[in-house]
Short mmCIF file of C-alpha atoms in Angstrom, two decimals:
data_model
loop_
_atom_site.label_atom_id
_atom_site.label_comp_id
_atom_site.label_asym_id
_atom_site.label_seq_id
_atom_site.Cartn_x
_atom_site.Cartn_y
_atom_site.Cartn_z
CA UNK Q 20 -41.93 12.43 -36.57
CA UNK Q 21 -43.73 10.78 -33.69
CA UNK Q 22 -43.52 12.45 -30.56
CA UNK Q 23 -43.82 9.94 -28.01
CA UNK Q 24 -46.63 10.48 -25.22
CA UNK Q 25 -45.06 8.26 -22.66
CA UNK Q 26 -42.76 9.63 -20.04
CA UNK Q 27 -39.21 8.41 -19.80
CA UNK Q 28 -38.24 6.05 -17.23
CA UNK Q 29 -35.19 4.35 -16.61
CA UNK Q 30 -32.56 4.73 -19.44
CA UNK Q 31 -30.86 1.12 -19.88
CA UNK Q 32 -27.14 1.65 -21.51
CA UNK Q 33 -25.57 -0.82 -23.27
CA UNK Q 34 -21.82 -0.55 -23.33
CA UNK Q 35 -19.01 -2.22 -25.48
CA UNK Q 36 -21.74 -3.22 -28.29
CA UNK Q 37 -19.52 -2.51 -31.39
CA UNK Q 38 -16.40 -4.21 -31.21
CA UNK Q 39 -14.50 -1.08 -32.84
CA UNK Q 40 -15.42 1.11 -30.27
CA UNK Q 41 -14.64 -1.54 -27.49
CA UNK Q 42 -10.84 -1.71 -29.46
CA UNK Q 43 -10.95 2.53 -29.37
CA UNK Q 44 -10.94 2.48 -25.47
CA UNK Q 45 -8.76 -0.79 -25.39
CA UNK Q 46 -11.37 -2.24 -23.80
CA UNK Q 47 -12.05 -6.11 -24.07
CA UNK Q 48 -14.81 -7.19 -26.74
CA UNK Q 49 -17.83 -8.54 -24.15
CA UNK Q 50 -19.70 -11.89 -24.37
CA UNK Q 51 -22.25 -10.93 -22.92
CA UNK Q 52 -24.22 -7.13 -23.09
CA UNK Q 53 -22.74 -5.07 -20.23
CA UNK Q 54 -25.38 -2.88 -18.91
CA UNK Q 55 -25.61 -0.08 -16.59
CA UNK Q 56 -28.17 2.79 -15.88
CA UNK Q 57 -29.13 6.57 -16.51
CA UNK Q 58 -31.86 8.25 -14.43
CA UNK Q 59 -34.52 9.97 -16.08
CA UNK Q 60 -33.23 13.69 -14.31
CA UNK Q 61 -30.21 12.92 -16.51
CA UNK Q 62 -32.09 13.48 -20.11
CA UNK Q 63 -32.34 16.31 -22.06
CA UNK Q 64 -33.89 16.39 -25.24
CA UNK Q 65 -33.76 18.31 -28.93
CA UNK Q 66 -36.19 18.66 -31.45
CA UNK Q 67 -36.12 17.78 -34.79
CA UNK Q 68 -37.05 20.92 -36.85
CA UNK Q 69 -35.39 23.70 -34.27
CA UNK Q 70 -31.98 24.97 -35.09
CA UNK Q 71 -31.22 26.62 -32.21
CA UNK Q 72 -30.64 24.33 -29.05
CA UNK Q 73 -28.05 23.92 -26.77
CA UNK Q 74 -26.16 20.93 -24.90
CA UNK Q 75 -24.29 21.79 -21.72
CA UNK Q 76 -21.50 20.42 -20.15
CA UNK Q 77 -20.35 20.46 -16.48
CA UNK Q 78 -17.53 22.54 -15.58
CA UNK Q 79 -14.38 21.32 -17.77
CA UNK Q 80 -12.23 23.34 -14.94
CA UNK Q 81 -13.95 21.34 -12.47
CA UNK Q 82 -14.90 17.95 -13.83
CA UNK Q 83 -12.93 17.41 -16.97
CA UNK Q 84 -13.43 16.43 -20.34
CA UNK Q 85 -16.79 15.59 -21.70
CA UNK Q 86 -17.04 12.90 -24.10
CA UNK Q 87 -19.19 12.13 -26.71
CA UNK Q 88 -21.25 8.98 -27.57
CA UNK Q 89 -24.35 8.87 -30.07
CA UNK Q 90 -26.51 5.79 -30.05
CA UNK Q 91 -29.64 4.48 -31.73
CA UNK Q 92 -32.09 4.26 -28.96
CA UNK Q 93 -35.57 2.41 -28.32
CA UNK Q 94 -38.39 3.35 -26.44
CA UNK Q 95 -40.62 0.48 -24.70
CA UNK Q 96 -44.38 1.37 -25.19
CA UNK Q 97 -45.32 -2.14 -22.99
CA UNK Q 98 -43.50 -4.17 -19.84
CA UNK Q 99 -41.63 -6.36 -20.90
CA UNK Q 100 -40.32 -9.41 -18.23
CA UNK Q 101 -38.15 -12.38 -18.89
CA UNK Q 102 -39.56 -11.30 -22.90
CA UNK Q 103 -39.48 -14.05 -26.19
CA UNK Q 104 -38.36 -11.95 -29.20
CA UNK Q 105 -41.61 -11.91 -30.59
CA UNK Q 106 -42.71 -9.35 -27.06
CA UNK Q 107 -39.65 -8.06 -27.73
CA UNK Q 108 -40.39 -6.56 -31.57
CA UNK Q 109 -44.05 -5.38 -30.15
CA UNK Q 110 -42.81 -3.57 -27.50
CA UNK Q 111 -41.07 -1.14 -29.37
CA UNK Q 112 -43.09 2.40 -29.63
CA UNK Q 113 -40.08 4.85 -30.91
CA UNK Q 114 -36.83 5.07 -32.26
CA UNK Q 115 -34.44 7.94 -32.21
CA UNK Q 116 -30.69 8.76 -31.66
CA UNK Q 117 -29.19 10.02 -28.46
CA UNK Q 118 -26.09 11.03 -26.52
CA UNK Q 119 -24.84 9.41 -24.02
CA UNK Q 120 -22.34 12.09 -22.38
CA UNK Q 121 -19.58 10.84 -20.22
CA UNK Q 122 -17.36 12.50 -18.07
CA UNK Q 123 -14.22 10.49 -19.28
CA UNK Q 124 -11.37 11.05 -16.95
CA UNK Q 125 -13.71 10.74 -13.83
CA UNK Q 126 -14.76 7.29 -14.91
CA UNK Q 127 -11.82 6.31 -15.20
CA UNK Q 128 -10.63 7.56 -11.93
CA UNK Q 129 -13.69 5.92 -10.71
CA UNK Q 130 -13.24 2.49 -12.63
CA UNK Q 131 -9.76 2.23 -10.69
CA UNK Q 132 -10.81 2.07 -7.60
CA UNK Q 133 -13.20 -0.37 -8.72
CA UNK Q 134 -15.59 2.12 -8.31
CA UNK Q 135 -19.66 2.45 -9.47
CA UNK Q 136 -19.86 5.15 -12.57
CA UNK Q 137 -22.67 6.92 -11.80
CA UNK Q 138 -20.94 10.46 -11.11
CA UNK Q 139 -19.21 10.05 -14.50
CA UNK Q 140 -22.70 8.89 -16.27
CA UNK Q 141 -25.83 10.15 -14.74
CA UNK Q 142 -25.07 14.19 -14.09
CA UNK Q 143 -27.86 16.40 -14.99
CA UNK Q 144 -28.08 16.29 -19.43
CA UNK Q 145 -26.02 13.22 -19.63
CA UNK Q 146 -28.62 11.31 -21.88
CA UNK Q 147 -29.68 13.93 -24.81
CA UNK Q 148 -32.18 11.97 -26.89
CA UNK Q 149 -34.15 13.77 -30.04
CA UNK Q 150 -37.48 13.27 -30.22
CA UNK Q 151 -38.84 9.40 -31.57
CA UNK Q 152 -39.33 8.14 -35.04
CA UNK Q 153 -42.14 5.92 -35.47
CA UNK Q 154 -40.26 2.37 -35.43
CA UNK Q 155 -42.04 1.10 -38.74
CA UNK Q 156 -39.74 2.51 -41.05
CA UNK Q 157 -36.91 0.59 -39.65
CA UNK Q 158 -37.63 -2.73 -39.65
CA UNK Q 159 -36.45 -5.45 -37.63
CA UNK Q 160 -33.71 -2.86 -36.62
CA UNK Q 161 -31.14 -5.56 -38.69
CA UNK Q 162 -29.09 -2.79 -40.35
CA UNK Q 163 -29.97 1.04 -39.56
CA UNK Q 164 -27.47 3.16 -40.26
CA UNK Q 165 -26.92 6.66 -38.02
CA UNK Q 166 -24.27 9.45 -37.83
CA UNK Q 167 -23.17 12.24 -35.87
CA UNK Q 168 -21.51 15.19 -37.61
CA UNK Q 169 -19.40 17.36 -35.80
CA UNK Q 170 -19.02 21.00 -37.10
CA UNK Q 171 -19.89 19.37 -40.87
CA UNK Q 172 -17.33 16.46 -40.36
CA UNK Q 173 -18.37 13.09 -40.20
CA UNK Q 174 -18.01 11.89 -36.74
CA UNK Q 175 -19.18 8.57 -35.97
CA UNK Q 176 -20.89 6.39 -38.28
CA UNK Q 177 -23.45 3.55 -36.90
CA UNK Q 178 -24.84 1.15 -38.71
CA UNK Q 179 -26.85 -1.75 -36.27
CA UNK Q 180 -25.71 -4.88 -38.75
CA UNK Q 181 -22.43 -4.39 -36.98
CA UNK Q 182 -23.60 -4.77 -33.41
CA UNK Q 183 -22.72 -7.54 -31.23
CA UNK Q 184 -26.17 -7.62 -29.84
CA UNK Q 185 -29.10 -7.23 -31.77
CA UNK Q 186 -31.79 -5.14 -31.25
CA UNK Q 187 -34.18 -7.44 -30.45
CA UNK Q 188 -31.71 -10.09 -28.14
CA UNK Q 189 -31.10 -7.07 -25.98
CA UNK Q 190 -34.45 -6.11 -25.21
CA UNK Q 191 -34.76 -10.21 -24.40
CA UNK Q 192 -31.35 -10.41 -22.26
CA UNK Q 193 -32.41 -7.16 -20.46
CA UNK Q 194 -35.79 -8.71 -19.81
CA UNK Q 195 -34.75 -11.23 -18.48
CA UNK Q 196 -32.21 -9.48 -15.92
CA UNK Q 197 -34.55 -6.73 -14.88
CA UNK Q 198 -38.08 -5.95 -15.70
CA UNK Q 199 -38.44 -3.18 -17.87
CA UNK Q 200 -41.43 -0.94 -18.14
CA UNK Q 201 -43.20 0.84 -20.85
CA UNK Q 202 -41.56 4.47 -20.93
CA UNK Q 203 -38.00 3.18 -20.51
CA UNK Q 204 -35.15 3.80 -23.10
CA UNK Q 205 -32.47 1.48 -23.78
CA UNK Q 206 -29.27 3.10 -25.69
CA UNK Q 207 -27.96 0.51 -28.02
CA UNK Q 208 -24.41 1.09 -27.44
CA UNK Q 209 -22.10 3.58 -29.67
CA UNK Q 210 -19.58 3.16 -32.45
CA UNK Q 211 -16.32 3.99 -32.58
CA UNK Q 212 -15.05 7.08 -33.35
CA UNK Q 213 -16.02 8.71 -29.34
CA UNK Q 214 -14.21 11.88 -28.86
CA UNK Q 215 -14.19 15.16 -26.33
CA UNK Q 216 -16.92 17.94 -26.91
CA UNK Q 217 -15.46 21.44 -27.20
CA UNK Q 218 -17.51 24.75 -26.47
CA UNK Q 219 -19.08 26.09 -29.79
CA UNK Q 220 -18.97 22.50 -31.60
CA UNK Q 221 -21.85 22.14 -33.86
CA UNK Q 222 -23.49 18.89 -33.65
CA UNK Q 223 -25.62 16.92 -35.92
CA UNK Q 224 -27.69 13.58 -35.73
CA UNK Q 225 -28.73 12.17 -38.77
CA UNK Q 226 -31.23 8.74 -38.49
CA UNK Q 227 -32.21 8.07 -42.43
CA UNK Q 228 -33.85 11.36 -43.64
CA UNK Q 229 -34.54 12.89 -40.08
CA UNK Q 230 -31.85 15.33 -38.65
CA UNK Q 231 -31.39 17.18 -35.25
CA UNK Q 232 -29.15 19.70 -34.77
CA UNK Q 233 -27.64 21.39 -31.97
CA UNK Q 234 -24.65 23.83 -30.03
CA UNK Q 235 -22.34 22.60 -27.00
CA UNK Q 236 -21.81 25.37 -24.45
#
């Protein structure tokens, strides 16, 4: 493991970045990476070799459903601004896998009135992230392969070769829309197979041979 000494800044999602998932949510496949943003008050984090950890979820009585996402994530250990690909692959100081939590039938509500997301996306432990791999073993990112297991049952199954946007192009496209500085996360975008947590679901994250497990309350 490499526990990363830089502290989070902004957390760049990327959303609709596997066509199946895009399908799931009868969304339309994008052309272009959509992007939106997670403040750093939303992340929580787990560690790799503890066992017993905990994810909470607002108030289902009060706010609804809480869905599911896991993503293979990137942490920036340099600027980057208007980046070439080759700033792009240096940049990179960790890898992990993360959560991006989403309070479903509020976005929607929110996405029909033409709405911003942010209520539905940035509440307090809406980006869980484990803590970073050291971003050698993966190589040019062209086909990692990640799952999340829910209560031993294969969940969602990632694998990076079937992005729409590369690792690498995204870091360039979001250079080039916003700067991005060293300490911010971007989440890659999910695969299909999203779903509603449920108090006392057992979660685990599996990057290669590295594993993080933890509880929902």
């Amino acid at each position: 493991m490499s526990q990363s000494s830089t502290a989070i800044g902004k957390v760049v999602c990327v959303g609709r970045n596997y066509a199946a998932h895009a399908h799931e949510l009868g969304n339309e496949v994008p052309k272009t990476p959509i992007l939106f943003m997670k403040p750093a008050s939303s992340v929580v984090t787990i560690a790799h070799h503890s066992t017993n950890q905990t994810i909470l979820r607002p108030n289902p009585e009060t706010y609804g459903d809480t869905h599911y996402e896991a993503e293979l994530c990137i942490q920036l250990s340099t600027d980057l601004r208007a980046a070439t690909i080759e700033q792009a692959k240096q940049a990179i100081g960790g890898v992990t896998l993360g959560l991006d939590l989403t309070l479903r039938d509020l976005q929607s509500k929110l996405k029909e009135k033409g709405q911003p997301w942010e209520r539905a996306k940035c509440f307090d432990g809406a980006c869980v992230l484990a803590d970073w791999v050291d971003p050698q073993a993966f190589g040019d990112f062209s086909n990692v392969e990640y799952q999340l297991y829910i209560n031993d049952t294969l969940t969602q199954d990632g694998d990076s070769a079937l992005m729409l946007f590369p690792v690498y192009e995204l870091l360039v496209e979001i250079s080039h829309a916003f700067s991005l500085q060293a300490g911010d996360v971007i989440m890659t975008g999910t695969p299909s197979g999203v779903g509603i947590l449920h108090a006392g679901d057992r979660l685990k994250l599996k990057l290669g041979e590295h594993e993080w497990h933890a509880v929902v309350e």
